[in-house]
Amino acid sequence: MLSDIAALRYGYRYEYKKLAQASRPVVNHDVEVAIYVRGTNEQITSIPFSVVEVDHRSSTGRYVIGHVQLDALHTSAAFLDSETFIALIPED
């Protein structure tokens, strides 16, 4: 911590050499994932599930456990809604 304070005092800037590397990792969104989603009926119906394993509805809300393509989940309205809870379920 003292070294950081000294660096700020003398105007030293840290180098981040790995940021300048040409090879960037490629992310594959074309994969099916298992998820748990909790929210309102409108939020959950915006997710195009390929398989629904559990669909629970009550007076306080709804949750679904199922499989969806990652790119489809990313573009769904529920993904952008802060009131929706989405958790990835690890595969066995």
mmCIF file with all atom_site columns, C-alpha atoms in Angstrom:
data_model
loop_
_atom_site.group_PDB
_atom_site.id
_atom_site.type_symbol
_atom_site.label_atom_id
_atom_site.label_alt_id
_atom_site.label_comp_id
_atom_site.label_asym_id
_atom_site.label_entity_id
_atom_site.label_seq_id
_atom_site.pdbx_PDB_ins_code
_atom_site.Cartn_x
_atom_site.Cartn_y
_atom_site.Cartn_z
_atom_site.occupancy
_atom_site.B_iso_or_equiv
_atom_site.pdbx_formal_charge
_atom_site.auth_seq_id
_atom_site.auth_comp_id
_atom_site.auth_asym_id
_atom_site.auth_atom_id
_atom_site.pdbx_PDB_model_num
ATOM 1  C CA . MET A 1 1  ? 0.000   0.000   0.000   1.00 0.00 ? 1  MET A CA 1
ATOM 2  C CA . LEU A 1 2  ? 2.836   2.401   0.790   1.00 0.00 ? 2  LEU A CA 1
ATOM 3  C CA . SER A 1 3  ? 4.382   1.689   -2.582  1.00 0.00 ? 3  SER A CA 1
ATOM 4  C CA . ASP A 1 4  ? 1.097   2.638   -4.273  1.00 0.00 ? 4  ASP A CA 1
ATOM 5  C CA . ILE A 1 5  ? 0.969   5.921   -2.377  1.00 0.00 ? 5  ILE A CA 1
ATOM 6  C CA . ALA A 1 6  ? 4.577   6.661   -3.339  1.00 0.00 ? 6  ALA A CA 1
ATOM 7  C CA . ALA A 1 7  ? 3.825   5.786   -6.950  1.00 0.00 ? 7  ALA A CA 1
ATOM 8  C CA . LEU A 1 8  ? 0.911   8.229   -7.004  1.00 0.00 ? 8  LEU A CA 1
ATOM 9  C CA . ARG A 1 9  ? 3.030   10.943  -5.439  1.00 0.00 ? 9  ARG A CA 1
ATOM 10 C CA . TYR A 1 10 ? 5.755   10.646  -8.080  1.00 0.00 ? 10 TYR A CA 1
ATOM 11 C CA . GLY A 1 11 ? 3.407   10.129  -11.018 1.00 0.00 ? 11 GLY A CA 1
ATOM 12 C CA . TYR A 1 12 ? 4.431   6.527   -11.683 1.00 0.00 ? 12 TYR A CA 1
ATOM 13 C CA . ARG A 1 13 ? 2.067   4.556   -13.910 1.00 0.00 ? 13 ARG A CA 1
ATOM 14 C CA . TYR A 1 14 ? 1.921   0.769   -13.810 1.00 0.00 ? 14 TYR A CA 1
ATOM 15 C CA . GLU A 1 15 ? 2.291   -1.153  -17.061 1.00 0.00 ? 15 GLU A CA 1
ATOM 16 C CA . TYR A 1 16 ? -0.305  -3.701  -18.077 1.00 0.00 ? 16 TYR A CA 1
ATOM 17 C CA . LYS A 1 17 ? 1.538   -5.594  -20.795 1.00 0.00 ? 17 LYS A CA 1
ATOM 18 C CA . LYS A 1 18 ? -1.079  -8.314  -21.134 1.00 0.00 ? 18 LYS A CA 1
ATOM 19 C CA . LEU A 1 19 ? -3.706  -5.780  -22.228 1.00 0.00 ? 19 LEU A CA 1
ATOM 20 C CA . ALA A 1 20 ? -1.691  -5.027  -25.344 1.00 0.00 ? 20 ALA A CA 1
ATOM 21 C CA . GLN A 1 21 ? -1.463  -8.662  -26.451 1.00 0.00 ? 21 GLN A CA 1
ATOM 22 C CA . ALA A 1 22 ? -2.926  -9.312  -29.875 1.00 0.00 ? 22 ALA A CA 1
ATOM 23 C CA . SER A 1 23 ? -4.615  -12.619 -29.106 1.00 0.00 ? 23 SER A CA 1
ATOM 24 C CA . ARG A 1 24 ? -7.914  -12.180 -27.304 1.00 0.00 ? 24 ARG A CA 1
ATOM 25 C CA . PRO A 1 25 ? -9.979  -15.124 -26.083 1.00 0.00 ? 25 PRO A CA 1
ATOM 26 C CA . VAL A 1 26 ? -13.037 -15.991 -28.147 1.00 0.00 ? 26 VAL A CA 1
ATOM 27 C CA . VAL A 1 27 ? -16.276 -16.538 -26.282 1.00 0.00 ? 27 VAL A CA 1
ATOM 28 C CA . ASN A 1 28 ? -18.681 -19.109 -27.690 1.00 0.00 ? 28 ASN A CA 1
ATOM 29 C CA . HIS A 1 29 ? -22.292 -18.153 -26.955 1.00 0.00 ? 29 HIS A CA 1
ATOM 30 C CA . ASP A 1 30 ? -23.645 -21.024 -29.059 1.00 0.00 ? 30 ASP A CA 1
ATOM 31 C CA . VAL A 1 31 ? -23.969 -23.418 -26.131 1.00 0.00 ? 31 VAL A CA 1
ATOM 32 C CA . GLU A 1 32 ? -26.931 -24.706 -24.171 1.00 0.00 ? 32 GLU A CA 1
ATOM 33 C CA . VAL A 1 33 ? -26.890 -24.029 -20.420 1.00 0.00 ? 33 VAL A CA 1
ATOM 34 C CA . ALA A 1 34 ? -29.061 -25.084 -17.494 1.00 0.00 ? 34 ALA A CA 1
ATOM 35 C CA . ILE A 1 35 ? -30.481 -22.141 -15.527 1.00 0.00 ? 35 ILE A CA 1
ATOM 36 C CA . TYR A 1 36 ? -32.726 -21.259 -12.604 1.00 0.00 ? 36 TYR A CA 1
ATOM 37 C CA . VAL A 1 37 ? -34.869 -18.156 -13.216 1.00 0.00 ? 37 VAL A CA 1
ATOM 38 C CA . ARG A 1 38 ? -37.082 -16.380 -10.687 1.00 0.00 ? 38 ARG A CA 1
ATOM 39 C CA . GLY A 1 39 ? -39.331 -13.459 -11.593 1.00 0.00 ? 39 GLY A CA 1
ATOM 40 C CA . THR A 1 40 ? -42.722 -12.502 -12.938 1.00 0.00 ? 40 THR A CA 1
ATOM 41 C CA . ASN A 1 41 ? -44.583 -14.495 -15.560 1.00 0.00 ? 41 ASN A CA 1
ATOM 42 C CA . GLU A 1 42 ? -43.885 -11.829 -18.214 1.00 0.00 ? 42 GLU A CA 1
ATOM 43 C CA . GLN A 1 43 ? -40.158 -11.842 -17.513 1.00 0.00 ? 43 GLN A CA 1
ATOM 44 C CA . ILE A 1 44 ? -39.838 -15.613 -17.607 1.00 0.00 ? 44 ILE A CA 1
ATOM 45 C CA . THR A 1 45 ? -41.897 -16.073 -20.773 1.00 0.00 ? 45 THR A CA 1
ATOM 46 C CA . SER A 1 46 ? -39.384 -13.878 -22.636 1.00 0.00 ? 46 SER A CA 1
ATOM 47 C CA . ILE A 1 47 ? -36.780 -16.654 -22.267 1.00 0.00 ? 47 ILE A CA 1
ATOM 48 C CA . PRO A 1 48 ? -36.943 -19.261 -25.059 1.00 0.00 ? 48 PRO A CA 1
ATOM 49 C CA . PHE A 1 49 ? -36.381 -22.460 -23.071 1.00 0.00 ? 49 PHE A CA 1
ATOM 50 C CA . SER A 1 50 ? -35.567 -25.572 -25.091 1.00 0.00 ? 50 SER A CA 1
ATOM 51 C CA . VAL A 1 51 ? -36.351 -27.828 -22.099 1.00 0.00 ? 51 VAL A CA 1
ATOM 52 C CA . VAL A 1 52 ? -38.308 -26.944 -18.945 1.00 0.00 ? 52 VAL A CA 1
ATOM 53 C CA . GLU A 1 53 ? -37.656 -29.303 -16.041 1.00 0.00 ? 53 GLU A CA 1
ATOM 54 C CA . VAL A 1 54 ? -39.512 -27.412 -13.286 1.00 0.00 ? 54 VAL A CA 1
ATOM 55 C CA . ASP A 1 55 ? -42.118 -24.663 -13.614 1.00 0.00 ? 55 ASP A CA 1
ATOM 56 C CA . HIS A 1 56 ? -43.414 -23.423 -10.261 1.00 0.00 ? 56 HIS A CA 1
ATOM 57 C CA . ARG A 1 57 ? -46.068 -20.714 -10.021 1.00 0.00 ? 57 ARG A CA 1
ATOM 58 C CA . SER A 1 58 ? -47.492 -19.129 -6.884  1.00 0.00 ? 58 SER A CA 1
ATOM 59 C CA . SER A 1 59 ? -49.214 -15.919 -5.832  1.00 0.00 ? 59 SER A CA 1
ATOM 60 C CA . THR A 1 60 ? -45.830 -14.362 -4.992  1.00 0.00 ? 60 THR A CA 1
ATOM 61 C CA . GLY A 1 61 ? -44.018 -15.192 -8.237  1.00 0.00 ? 61 GLY A CA 1
ATOM 62 C CA . ARG A 1 62 ? -42.690 -17.896 -10.490 1.00 0.00 ? 62 ARG A CA 1
ATOM 63 C CA . TYR A 1 63 ? -39.497 -19.836 -10.981 1.00 0.00 ? 63 TYR A CA 1
ATOM 64 C CA . VAL A 1 64 ? -38.344 -22.116 -13.782 1.00 0.00 ? 64 VAL A CA 1
ATOM 65 C CA . ILE A 1 65 ? -35.468 -24.569 -14.060 1.00 0.00 ? 65 ILE A CA 1
ATOM 66 C CA . GLY A 1 66 ? -34.589 -25.457 -17.617 1.00 0.00 ? 66 GLY A CA 1
ATOM 67 C CA . HIS A 1 67 ? -32.192 -25.345 -20.556 1.00 0.00 ? 67 HIS A CA 1
ATOM 68 C CA . VAL A 1 68 ? -31.676 -22.437 -22.957 1.00 0.00 ? 68 VAL A CA 1
ATOM 69 C CA . GLN A 1 69 ? -29.158 -21.362 -25.582 1.00 0.00 ? 69 GLN A CA 1
ATOM 70 C CA . LEU A 1 70 ? -26.763 -18.846 -24.019 1.00 0.00 ? 70 LEU A CA 1
ATOM 71 C CA . ASP A 1 71 ? -27.077 -16.347 -26.885 1.00 0.00 ? 71 ASP A CA 1
ATOM 72 C CA . ALA A 1 72 ? -30.900 -16.501 -26.686 1.00 0.00 ? 72 ALA A CA 1
ATOM 73 C CA . LEU A 1 73 ? -30.762 -15.889 -22.948 1.00 0.00 ? 73 LEU A CA 1
ATOM 74 C CA . HIS A 1 74 ? -28.434 -12.936 -23.447 1.00 0.00 ? 74 HIS A CA 1
ATOM 75 C CA . THR A 1 75 ? -30.877 -11.244 -25.845 1.00 0.00 ? 75 THR A CA 1
ATOM 76 C CA . SER A 1 76 ? -34.033 -11.941 -23.810 1.00 0.00 ? 76 SER A CA 1
ATOM 77 C CA . ALA A 1 77 ? -35.859 -9.163  -21.964 1.00 0.00 ? 77 ALA A CA 1
ATOM 78 C CA . ALA A 1 78 ? -35.494 -11.039 -18.670 1.00 0.00 ? 78 ALA A CA 1
ATOM 79 C CA . PHE A 1 79 ? -31.699 -10.915 -18.915 1.00 0.00 ? 79 PHE A CA 1
ATOM 80 C CA . LEU A 1 80 ? -31.751 -7.112  -18.952 1.00 0.00 ? 80 LEU A CA 1
ATOM 81 C CA . ASP A 1 81 ? -34.384 -6.771  -16.209 1.00 0.00 ? 81 ASP A CA 1
ATOM 82 C CA . SER A 1 82 ? -32.914 -6.086  -12.772 1.00 0.00 ? 82 SER A CA 1
ATOM 83 C CA . GLU A 1 83 ? -35.961 -7.658  -11.095 1.00 0.00 ? 83 GLU A CA 1
ATOM 84 C CA . THR A 1 84 ? -35.212 -11.078 -12.614 1.00 0.00 ? 84 THR A CA 1
ATOM 85 C CA . PHE A 1 85 ? -32.844 -13.488 -10.864 1.00 0.00 ? 85 PHE A CA 1
ATOM 86 C CA . ILE A 1 86 ? -30.942 -15.861 -13.164 1.00 0.00 ? 86 ILE A CA 1
ATOM 87 C CA . ALA A 1 87 ? -28.457 -18.469 -11.930 1.00 0.00 ? 87 ALA A CA 1
ATOM 88 C CA . LEU A 1 88 ? -26.380 -20.916 -13.959 1.00 0.00 ? 88 LEU A CA 1
ATOM 89 C CA . ILE A 1 89 ? -26.755 -24.517 -12.827 1.00 0.00 ? 89 ILE A CA 1
ATOM 90 C CA . PRO A 1 90 ? -23.493 -26.454 -13.181 1.00 0.00 ? 90 PRO A CA 1
ATOM 91 C CA . GLU A 1 91 ? -23.644 -29.583 -15.293 1.00 0.00 ? 91 GLU A CA 1
ATOM 92 C CA . ASP A 1 92 ? -22.757 -32.865 -13.627 1.00 0.00 ? 92 ASP A CA 1
#
